[in-house]
Tab-separated table of C-alpha atoms in Angstrom:
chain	number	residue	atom	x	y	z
A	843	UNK	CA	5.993	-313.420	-5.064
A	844	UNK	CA	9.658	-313.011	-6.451
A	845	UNK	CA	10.917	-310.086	-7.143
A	846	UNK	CA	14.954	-309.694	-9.518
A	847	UNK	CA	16.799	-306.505	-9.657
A	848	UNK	CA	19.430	-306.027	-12.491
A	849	UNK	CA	21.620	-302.648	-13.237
A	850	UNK	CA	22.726	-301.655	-16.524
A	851	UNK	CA	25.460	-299.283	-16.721
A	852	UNK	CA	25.651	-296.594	-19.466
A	853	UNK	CA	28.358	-294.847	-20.966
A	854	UNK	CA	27.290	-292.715	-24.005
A	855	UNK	CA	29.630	-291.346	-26.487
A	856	UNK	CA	27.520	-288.001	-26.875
A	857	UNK	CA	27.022	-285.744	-24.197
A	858	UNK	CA	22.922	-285.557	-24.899
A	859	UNK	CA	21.835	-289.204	-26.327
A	860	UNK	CA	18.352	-291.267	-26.219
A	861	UNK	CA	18.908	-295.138	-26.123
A	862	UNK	CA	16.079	-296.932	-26.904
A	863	UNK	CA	16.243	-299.815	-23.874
A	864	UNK	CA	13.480	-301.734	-25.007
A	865	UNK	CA	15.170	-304.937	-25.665
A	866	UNK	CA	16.801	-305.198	-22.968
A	867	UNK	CA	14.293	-304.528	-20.252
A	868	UNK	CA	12.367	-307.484	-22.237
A	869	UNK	CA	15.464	-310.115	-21.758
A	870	UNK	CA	15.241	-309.145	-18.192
A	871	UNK	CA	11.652	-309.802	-17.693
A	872	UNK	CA	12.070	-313.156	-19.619
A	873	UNK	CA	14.938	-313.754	-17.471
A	874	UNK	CA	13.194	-313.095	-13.890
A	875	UNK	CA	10.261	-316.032	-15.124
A	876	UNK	CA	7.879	-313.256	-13.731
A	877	UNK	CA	4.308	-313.631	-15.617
A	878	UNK	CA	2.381	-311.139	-13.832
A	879	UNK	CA	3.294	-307.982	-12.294
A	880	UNK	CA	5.371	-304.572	-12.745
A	881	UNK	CA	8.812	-303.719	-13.800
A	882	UNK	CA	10.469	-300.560	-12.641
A	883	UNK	CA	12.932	-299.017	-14.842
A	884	UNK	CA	14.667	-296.296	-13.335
A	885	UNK	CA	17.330	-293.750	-14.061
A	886	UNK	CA	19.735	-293.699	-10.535
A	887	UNK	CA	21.102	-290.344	-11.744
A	888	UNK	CA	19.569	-287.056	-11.126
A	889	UNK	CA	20.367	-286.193	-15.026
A	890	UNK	CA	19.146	-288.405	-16.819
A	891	UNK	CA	16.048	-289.763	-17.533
A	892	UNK	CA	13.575	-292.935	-18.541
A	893	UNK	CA	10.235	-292.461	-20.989
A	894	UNK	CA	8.436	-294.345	-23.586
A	895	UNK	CA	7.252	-293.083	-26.150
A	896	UNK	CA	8.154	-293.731	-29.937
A	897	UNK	CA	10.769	-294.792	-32.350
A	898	UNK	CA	11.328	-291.881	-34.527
A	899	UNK	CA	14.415	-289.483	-34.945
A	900	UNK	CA	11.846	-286.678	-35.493
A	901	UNK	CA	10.612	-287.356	-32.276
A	902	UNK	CA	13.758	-287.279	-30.766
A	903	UNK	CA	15.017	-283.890	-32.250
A	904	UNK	CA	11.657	-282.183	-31.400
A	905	UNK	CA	11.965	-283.352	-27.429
A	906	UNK	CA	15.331	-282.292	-26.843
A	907	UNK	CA	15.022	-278.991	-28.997
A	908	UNK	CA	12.166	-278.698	-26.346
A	909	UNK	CA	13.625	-279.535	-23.637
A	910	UNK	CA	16.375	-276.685	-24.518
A	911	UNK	CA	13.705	-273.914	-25.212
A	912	UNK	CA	12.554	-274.162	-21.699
A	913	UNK	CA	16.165	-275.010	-20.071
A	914	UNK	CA	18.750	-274.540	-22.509
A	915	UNK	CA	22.108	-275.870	-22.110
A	916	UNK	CA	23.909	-272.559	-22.066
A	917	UNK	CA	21.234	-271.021	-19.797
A	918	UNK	CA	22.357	-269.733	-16.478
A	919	UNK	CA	21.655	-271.703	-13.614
A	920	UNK	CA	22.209	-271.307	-9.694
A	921	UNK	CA	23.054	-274.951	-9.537
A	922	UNK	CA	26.387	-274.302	-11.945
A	923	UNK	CA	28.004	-271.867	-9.226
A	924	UNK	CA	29.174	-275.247	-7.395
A	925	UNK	CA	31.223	-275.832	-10.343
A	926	UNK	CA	29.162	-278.191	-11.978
A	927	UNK	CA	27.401	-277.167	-15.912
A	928	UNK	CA	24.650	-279.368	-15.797
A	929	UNK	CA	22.009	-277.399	-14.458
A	930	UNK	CA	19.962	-278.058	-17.661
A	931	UNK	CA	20.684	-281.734	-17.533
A	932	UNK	CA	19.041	-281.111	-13.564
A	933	UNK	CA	16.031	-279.853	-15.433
A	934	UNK	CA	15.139	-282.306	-18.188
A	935	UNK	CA	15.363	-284.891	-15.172
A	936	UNK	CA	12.251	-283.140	-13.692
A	937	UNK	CA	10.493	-282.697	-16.929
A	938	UNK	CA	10.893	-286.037	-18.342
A	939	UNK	CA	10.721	-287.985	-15.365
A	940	UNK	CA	13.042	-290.230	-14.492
A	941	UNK	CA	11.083	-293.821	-14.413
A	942	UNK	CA	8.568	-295.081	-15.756
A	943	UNK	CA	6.579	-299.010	-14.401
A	944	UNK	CA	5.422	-301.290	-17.088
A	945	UNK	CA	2.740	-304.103	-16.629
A	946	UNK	CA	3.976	-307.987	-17.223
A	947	UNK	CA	1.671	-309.674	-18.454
A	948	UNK	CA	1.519	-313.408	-19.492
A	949	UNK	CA	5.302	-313.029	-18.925
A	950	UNK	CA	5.751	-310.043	-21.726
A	951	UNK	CA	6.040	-306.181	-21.333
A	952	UNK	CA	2.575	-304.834	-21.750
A	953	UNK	CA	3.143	-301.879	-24.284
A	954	UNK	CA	0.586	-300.378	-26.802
A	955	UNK	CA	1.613	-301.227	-30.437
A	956	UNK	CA	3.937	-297.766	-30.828
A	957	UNK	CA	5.285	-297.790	-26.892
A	958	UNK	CA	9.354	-298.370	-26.333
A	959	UNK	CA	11.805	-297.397	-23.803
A	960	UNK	CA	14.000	-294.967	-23.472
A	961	UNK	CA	16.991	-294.092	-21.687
A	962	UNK	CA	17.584	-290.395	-21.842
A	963	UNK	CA	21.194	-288.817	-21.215
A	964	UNK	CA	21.182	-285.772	-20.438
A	965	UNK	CA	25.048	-285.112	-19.311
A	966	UNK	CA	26.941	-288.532	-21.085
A	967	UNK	CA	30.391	-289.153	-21.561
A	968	UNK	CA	30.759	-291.047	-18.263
A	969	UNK	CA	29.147	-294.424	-16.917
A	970	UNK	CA	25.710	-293.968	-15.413
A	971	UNK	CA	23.515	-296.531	-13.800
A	972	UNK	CA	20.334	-297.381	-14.191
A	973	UNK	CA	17.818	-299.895	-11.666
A	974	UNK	CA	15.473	-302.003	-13.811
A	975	UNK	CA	13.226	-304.506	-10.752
A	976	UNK	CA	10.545	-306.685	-11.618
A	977	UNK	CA	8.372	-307.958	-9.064
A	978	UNK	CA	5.030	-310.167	-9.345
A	979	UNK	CA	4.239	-314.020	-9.702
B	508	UNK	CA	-0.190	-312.265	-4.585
B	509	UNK	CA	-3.063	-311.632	-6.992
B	510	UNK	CA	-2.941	-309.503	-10.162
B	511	UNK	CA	-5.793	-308.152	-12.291
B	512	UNK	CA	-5.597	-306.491	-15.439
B	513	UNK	CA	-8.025	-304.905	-17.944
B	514	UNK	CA	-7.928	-302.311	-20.380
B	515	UNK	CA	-10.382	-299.367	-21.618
B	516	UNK	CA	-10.806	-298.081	-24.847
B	517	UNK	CA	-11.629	-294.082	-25.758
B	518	UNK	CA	-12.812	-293.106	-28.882
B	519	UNK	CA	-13.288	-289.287	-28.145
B	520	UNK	CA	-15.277	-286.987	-30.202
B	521	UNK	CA	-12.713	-284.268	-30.032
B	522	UNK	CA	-9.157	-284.671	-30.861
B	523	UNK	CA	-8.427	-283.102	-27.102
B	524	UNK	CA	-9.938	-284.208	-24.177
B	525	UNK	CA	-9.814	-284.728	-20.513
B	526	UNK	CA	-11.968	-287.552	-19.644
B	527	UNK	CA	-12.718	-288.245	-15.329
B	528	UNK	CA	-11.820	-292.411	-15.075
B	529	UNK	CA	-11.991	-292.553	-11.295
B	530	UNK	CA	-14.796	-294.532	-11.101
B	531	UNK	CA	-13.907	-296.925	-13.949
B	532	UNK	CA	-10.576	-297.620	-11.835
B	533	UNK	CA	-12.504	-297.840	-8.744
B	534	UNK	CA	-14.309	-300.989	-10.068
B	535	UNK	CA	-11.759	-302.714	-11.463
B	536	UNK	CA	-9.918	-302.480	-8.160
B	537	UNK	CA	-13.619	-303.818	-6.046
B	538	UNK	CA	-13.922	-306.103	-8.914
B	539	UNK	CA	-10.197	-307.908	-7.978
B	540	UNK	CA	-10.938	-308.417	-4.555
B	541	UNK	CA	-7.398	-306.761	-3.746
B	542	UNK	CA	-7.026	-305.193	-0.506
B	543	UNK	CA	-3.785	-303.936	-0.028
B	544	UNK	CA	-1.462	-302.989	-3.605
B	545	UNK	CA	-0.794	-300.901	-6.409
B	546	UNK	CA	-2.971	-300.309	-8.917
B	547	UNK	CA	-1.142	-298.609	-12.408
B	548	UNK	CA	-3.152	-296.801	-14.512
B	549	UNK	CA	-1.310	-296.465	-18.024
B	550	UNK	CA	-2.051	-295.157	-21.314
B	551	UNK	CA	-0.773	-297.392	-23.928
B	552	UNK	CA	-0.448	-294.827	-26.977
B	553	UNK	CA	2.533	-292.503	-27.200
B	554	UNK	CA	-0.280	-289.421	-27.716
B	555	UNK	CA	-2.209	-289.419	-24.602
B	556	UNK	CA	-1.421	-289.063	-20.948
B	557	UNK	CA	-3.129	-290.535	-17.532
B	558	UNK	CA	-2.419	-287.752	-14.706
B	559	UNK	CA	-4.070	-287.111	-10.821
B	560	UNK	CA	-5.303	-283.460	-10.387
B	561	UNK	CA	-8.853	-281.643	-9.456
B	562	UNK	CA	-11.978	-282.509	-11.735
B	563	UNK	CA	-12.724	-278.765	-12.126
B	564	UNK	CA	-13.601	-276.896	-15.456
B	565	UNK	CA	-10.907	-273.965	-14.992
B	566	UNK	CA	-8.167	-276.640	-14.054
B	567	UNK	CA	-8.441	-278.296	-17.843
B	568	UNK	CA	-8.527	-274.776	-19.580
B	569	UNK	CA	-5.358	-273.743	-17.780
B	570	UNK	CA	-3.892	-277.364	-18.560
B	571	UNK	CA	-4.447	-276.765	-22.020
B	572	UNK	CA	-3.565	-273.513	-22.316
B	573	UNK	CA	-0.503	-273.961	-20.743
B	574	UNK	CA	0.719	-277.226	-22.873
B	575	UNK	CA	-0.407	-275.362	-25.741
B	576	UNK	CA	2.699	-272.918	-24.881
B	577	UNK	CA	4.889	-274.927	-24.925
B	578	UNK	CA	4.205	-277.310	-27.447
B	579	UNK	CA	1.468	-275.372	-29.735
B	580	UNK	CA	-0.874	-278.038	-31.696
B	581	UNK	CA	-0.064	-275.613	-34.957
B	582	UNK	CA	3.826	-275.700	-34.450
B	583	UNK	CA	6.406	-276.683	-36.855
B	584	UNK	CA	7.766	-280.388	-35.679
B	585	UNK	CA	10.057	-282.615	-37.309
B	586	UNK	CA	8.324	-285.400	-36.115
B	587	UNK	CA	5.552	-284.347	-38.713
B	588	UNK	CA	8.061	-284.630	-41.322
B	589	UNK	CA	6.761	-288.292	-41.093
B	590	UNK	CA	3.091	-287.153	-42.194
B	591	UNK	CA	1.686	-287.483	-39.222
B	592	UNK	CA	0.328	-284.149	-37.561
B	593	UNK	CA	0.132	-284.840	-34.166
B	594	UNK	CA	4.231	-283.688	-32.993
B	595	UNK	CA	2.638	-281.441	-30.314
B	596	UNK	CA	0.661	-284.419	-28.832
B	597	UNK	CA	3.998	-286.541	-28.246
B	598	UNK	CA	5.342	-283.440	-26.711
B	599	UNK	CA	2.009	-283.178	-24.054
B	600	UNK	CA	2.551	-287.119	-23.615
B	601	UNK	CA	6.135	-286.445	-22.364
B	602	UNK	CA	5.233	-283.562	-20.393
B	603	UNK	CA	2.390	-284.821	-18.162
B	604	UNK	CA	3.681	-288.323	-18.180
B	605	UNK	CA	1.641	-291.543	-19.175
B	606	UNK	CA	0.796	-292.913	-16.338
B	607	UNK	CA	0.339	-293.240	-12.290
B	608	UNK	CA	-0.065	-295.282	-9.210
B	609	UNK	CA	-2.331	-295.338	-7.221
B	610	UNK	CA	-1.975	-297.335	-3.275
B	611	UNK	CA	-5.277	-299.613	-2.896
B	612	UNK	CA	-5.905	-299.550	0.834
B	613	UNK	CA	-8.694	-301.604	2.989
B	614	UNK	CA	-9.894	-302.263	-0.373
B	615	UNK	CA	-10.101	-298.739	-1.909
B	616	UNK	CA	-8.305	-296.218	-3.690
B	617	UNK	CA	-6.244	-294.612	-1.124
B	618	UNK	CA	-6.496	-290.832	-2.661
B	619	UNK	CA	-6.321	-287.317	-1.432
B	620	UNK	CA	-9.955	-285.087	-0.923
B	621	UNK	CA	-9.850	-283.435	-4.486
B	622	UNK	CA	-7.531	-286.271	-6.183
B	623	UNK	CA	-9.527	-287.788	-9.591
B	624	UNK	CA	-7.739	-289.495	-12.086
B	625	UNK	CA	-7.678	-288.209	-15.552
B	626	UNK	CA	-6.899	-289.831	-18.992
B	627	UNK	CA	-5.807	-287.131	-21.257
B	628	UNK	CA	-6.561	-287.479	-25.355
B	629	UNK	CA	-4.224	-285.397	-26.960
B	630	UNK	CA	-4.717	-287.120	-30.738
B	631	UNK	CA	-8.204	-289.001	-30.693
B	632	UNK	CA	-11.251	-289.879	-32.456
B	633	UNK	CA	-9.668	-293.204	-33.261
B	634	UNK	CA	-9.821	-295.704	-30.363
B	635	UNK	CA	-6.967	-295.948	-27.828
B	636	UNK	CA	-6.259	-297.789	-25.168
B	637	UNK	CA	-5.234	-298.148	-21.562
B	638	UNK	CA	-4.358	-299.878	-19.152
B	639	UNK	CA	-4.990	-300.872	-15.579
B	640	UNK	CA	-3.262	-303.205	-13.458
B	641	UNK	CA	-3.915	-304.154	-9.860
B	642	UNK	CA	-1.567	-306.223	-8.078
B	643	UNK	CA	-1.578	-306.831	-4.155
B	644	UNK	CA	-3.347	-309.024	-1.513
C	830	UNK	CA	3.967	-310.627	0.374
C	831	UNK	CA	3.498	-307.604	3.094
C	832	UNK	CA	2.239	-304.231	2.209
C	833	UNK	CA	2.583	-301.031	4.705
C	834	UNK	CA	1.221	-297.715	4.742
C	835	UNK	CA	1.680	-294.402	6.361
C	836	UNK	CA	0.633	-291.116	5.949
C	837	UNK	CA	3.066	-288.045	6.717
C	838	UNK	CA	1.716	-284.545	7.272
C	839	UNK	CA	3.028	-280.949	6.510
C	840	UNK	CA	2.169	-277.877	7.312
C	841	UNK	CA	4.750	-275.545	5.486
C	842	UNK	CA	5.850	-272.104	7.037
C	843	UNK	CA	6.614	-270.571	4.095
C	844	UNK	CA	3.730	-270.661	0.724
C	845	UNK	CA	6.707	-272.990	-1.333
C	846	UNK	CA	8.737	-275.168	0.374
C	847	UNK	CA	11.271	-277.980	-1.231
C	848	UNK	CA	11.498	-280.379	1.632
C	849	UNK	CA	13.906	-283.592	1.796
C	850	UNK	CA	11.818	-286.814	3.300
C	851	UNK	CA	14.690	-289.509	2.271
C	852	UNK	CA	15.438	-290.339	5.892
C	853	UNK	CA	12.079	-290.584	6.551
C	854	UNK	CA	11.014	-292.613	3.567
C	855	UNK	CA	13.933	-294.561	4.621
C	856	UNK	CA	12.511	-295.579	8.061
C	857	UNK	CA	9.067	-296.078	6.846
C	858	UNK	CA	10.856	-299.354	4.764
C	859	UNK	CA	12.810	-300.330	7.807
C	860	UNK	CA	9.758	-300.593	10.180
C	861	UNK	CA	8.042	-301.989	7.331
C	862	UNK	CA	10.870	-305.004	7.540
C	863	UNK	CA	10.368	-305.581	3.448
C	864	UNK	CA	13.463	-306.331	2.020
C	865	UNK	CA	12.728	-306.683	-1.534
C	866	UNK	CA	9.985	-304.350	-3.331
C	867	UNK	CA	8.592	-301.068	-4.472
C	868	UNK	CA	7.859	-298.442	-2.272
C	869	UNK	CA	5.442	-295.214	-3.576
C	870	UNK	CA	5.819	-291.936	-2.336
C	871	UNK	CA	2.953	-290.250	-3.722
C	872	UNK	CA	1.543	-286.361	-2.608
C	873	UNK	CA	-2.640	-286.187	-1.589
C	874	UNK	CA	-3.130	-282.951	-3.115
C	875	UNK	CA	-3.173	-281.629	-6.367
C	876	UNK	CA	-0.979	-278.747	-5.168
C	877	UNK	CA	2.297	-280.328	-4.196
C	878	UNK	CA	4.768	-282.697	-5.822
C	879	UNK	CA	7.304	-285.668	-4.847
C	880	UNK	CA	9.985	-285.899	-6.710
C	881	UNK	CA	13.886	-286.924	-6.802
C	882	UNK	CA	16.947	-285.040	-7.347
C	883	UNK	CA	20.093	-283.584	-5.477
C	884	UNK	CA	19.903	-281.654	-1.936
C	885	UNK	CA	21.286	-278.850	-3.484
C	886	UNK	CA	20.105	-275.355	-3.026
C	887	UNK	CA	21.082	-273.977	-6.461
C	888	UNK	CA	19.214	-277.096	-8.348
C	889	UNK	CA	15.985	-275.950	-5.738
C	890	UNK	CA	16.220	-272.446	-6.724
C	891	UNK	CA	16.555	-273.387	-10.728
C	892	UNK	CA	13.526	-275.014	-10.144
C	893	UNK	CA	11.232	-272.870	-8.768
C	894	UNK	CA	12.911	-270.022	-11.138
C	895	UNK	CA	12.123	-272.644	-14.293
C	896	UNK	CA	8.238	-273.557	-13.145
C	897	UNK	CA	7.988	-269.844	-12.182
C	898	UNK	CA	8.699	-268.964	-15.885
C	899	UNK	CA	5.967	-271.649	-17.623
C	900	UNK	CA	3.545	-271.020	-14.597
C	901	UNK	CA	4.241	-267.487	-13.245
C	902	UNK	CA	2.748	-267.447	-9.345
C	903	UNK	CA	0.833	-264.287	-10.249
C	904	UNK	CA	-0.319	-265.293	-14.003
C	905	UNK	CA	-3.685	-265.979	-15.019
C	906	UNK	CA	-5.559	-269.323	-14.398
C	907	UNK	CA	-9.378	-269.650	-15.179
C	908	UNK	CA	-8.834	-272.281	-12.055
C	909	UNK	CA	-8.593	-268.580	-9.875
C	910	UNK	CA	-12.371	-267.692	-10.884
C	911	UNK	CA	-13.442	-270.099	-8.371
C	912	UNK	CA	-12.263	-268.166	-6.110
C	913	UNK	CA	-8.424	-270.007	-5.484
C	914	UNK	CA	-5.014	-268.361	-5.933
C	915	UNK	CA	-3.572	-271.627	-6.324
C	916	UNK	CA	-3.531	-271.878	-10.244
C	917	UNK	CA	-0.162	-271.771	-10.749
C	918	UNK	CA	0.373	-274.580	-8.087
C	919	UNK	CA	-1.659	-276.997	-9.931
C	920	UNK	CA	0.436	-276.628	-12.937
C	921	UNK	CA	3.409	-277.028	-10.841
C	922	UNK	CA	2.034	-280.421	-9.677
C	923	UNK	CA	1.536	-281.621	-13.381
C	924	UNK	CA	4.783	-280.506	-14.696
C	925	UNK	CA	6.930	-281.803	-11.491
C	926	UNK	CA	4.499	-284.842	-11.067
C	927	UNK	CA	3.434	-285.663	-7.814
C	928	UNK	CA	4.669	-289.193	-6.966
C	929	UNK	CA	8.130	-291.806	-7.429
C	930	UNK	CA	8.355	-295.392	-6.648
C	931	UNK	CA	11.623	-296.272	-5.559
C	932	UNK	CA	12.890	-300.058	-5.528
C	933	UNK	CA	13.596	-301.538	-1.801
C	934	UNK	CA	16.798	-303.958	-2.311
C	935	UNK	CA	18.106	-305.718	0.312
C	936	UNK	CA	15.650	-303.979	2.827
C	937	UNK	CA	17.077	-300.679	1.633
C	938	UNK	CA	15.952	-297.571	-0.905
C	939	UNK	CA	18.270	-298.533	-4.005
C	940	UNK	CA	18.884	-295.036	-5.075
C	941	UNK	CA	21.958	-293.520	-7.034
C	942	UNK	CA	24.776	-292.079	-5.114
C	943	UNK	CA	23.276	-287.905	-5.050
C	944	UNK	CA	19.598	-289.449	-5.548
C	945	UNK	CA	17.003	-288.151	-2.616
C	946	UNK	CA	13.297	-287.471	-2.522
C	947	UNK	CA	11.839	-284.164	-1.980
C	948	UNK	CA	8.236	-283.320	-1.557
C	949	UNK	CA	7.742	-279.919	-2.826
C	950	UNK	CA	5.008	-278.068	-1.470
C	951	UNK	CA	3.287	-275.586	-3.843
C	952	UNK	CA	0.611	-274.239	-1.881
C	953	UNK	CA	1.300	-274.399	1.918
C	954	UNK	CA	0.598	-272.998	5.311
C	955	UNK	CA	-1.935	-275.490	5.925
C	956	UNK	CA	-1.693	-279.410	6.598
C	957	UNK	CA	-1.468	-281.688	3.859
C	958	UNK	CA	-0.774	-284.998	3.816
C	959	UNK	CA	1.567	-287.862	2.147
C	960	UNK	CA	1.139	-291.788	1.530
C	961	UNK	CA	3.858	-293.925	1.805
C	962	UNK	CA	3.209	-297.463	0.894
C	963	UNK	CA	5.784	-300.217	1.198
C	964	UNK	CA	5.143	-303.571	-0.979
C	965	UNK	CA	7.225	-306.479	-1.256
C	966	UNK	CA	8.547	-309.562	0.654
């Protein structure tokens, strides 16, 4: 069994962005020779998060004006009286999740036809890391 | 370290449904021999969910219902924009998550009393897969 | 490759509880002597959650205030004509999901700087039990 761990650092230019991480998570799995087993790719912030799902700026715009009608950015939150004003970004973590695990199989991420990965930034503008770990034969 | 992997396909008869796949994981994990690991159970579509909860009537309804809040199937989406009509479904994808782990222990599925795993159909009567990948000793 | 298992028990004073189980996660792997793998921390009920985020009591009471206003404590859950209260707390577990896998690195949890797990206990006063399984080399 071998398992390779690998960090990628993000640094968005927006304060709210979705980065479709896809691609790299592949080279990764390539990289690591791993043919069968599980990758882990997982947001090491507590706002931000990691799904799949698909491609499409509609997509996009209808998650995040979701994720505001529930927690909205200019809400008021308990968490913000420590000085902070991320108390949505604390939120979307929770409902997004923050990681998702993929199957390697035959040495290639096992996604259905429509499935990529995302990194979602919830609170940007600063570098955030993020733990991708593959482990299997 | 062995690894198994298979995949099920669903063609429900509604476009909604909760379907109980604890005993289809069940085999797969007796039929890999795999005593002690992980075994991920993941939809592979970007409109359906796999989640652990109670296999009880009332449980779905409230699911449902409550999904249905926040994301109603009839709402306006800019995903639809694309001609598809199924915006709410990615939004009940993101929201109960795609997938889960389960430990295998001695063998078995190493659940709680009332735990049963669930794939969710949020956009079916097409086929769509999943799927399931044990990987342990 | 090694795999490890234990099972933690709570029994909650209060009906909700947020409780932190980092340190104890984080002796689990050290016992477990795995120095590189996954380790799942994954509730046995379908009223409670795991999940990560900061040990900060604002962010705990945002929370509960945010999955008190999709699933109020005292709404109306079809699950409740069987004869349970607990409705609310099974939405709770869907919404907050009810396991993480964190990656072991160098024998320790590779979390993010504010990361730490919680298990969040929805429906309490009673025991209810935990799995913690360690995989890796």
């Amino acid at each position: 069994m071998k398992a390779c761990t690998e960090y990628l650092t993000f640094n968005t230019r927006k304060r709210v962005e979705i980065v479709n991480i896809t691609s790299r998570v592949e080279e990764i799995v390539k990289k690591s020779g791993i043919q069968e087993g599980f990758v882990l790719v997982s947001a090491m912030h507590i706002t931000a998060s990691v799904f799949i799902n698909d491609d499409e700026e509609g997509f996009r715009e209808d998650l995040l004006r979701m994720l505001s009608s529930i927690a909205p950015q200019d809400g008021s939150y308990r968490h913000n009286l420590t000085g902070e004003d991320n108390g949505y970004a604390h939120m979307w973590n929770i409902l997004v999740h923050h990681e998702v695990i993929v199957p390697v199989t035959g040495g290639q991420l096992d996604l259905g036809p429509w499935q990529r990965i995302f990194y979602g930034e919830w609170d940007g503008r600063r570098p955030k890391r993020l733990v991708i770990k593959v482990m299997g034969v």
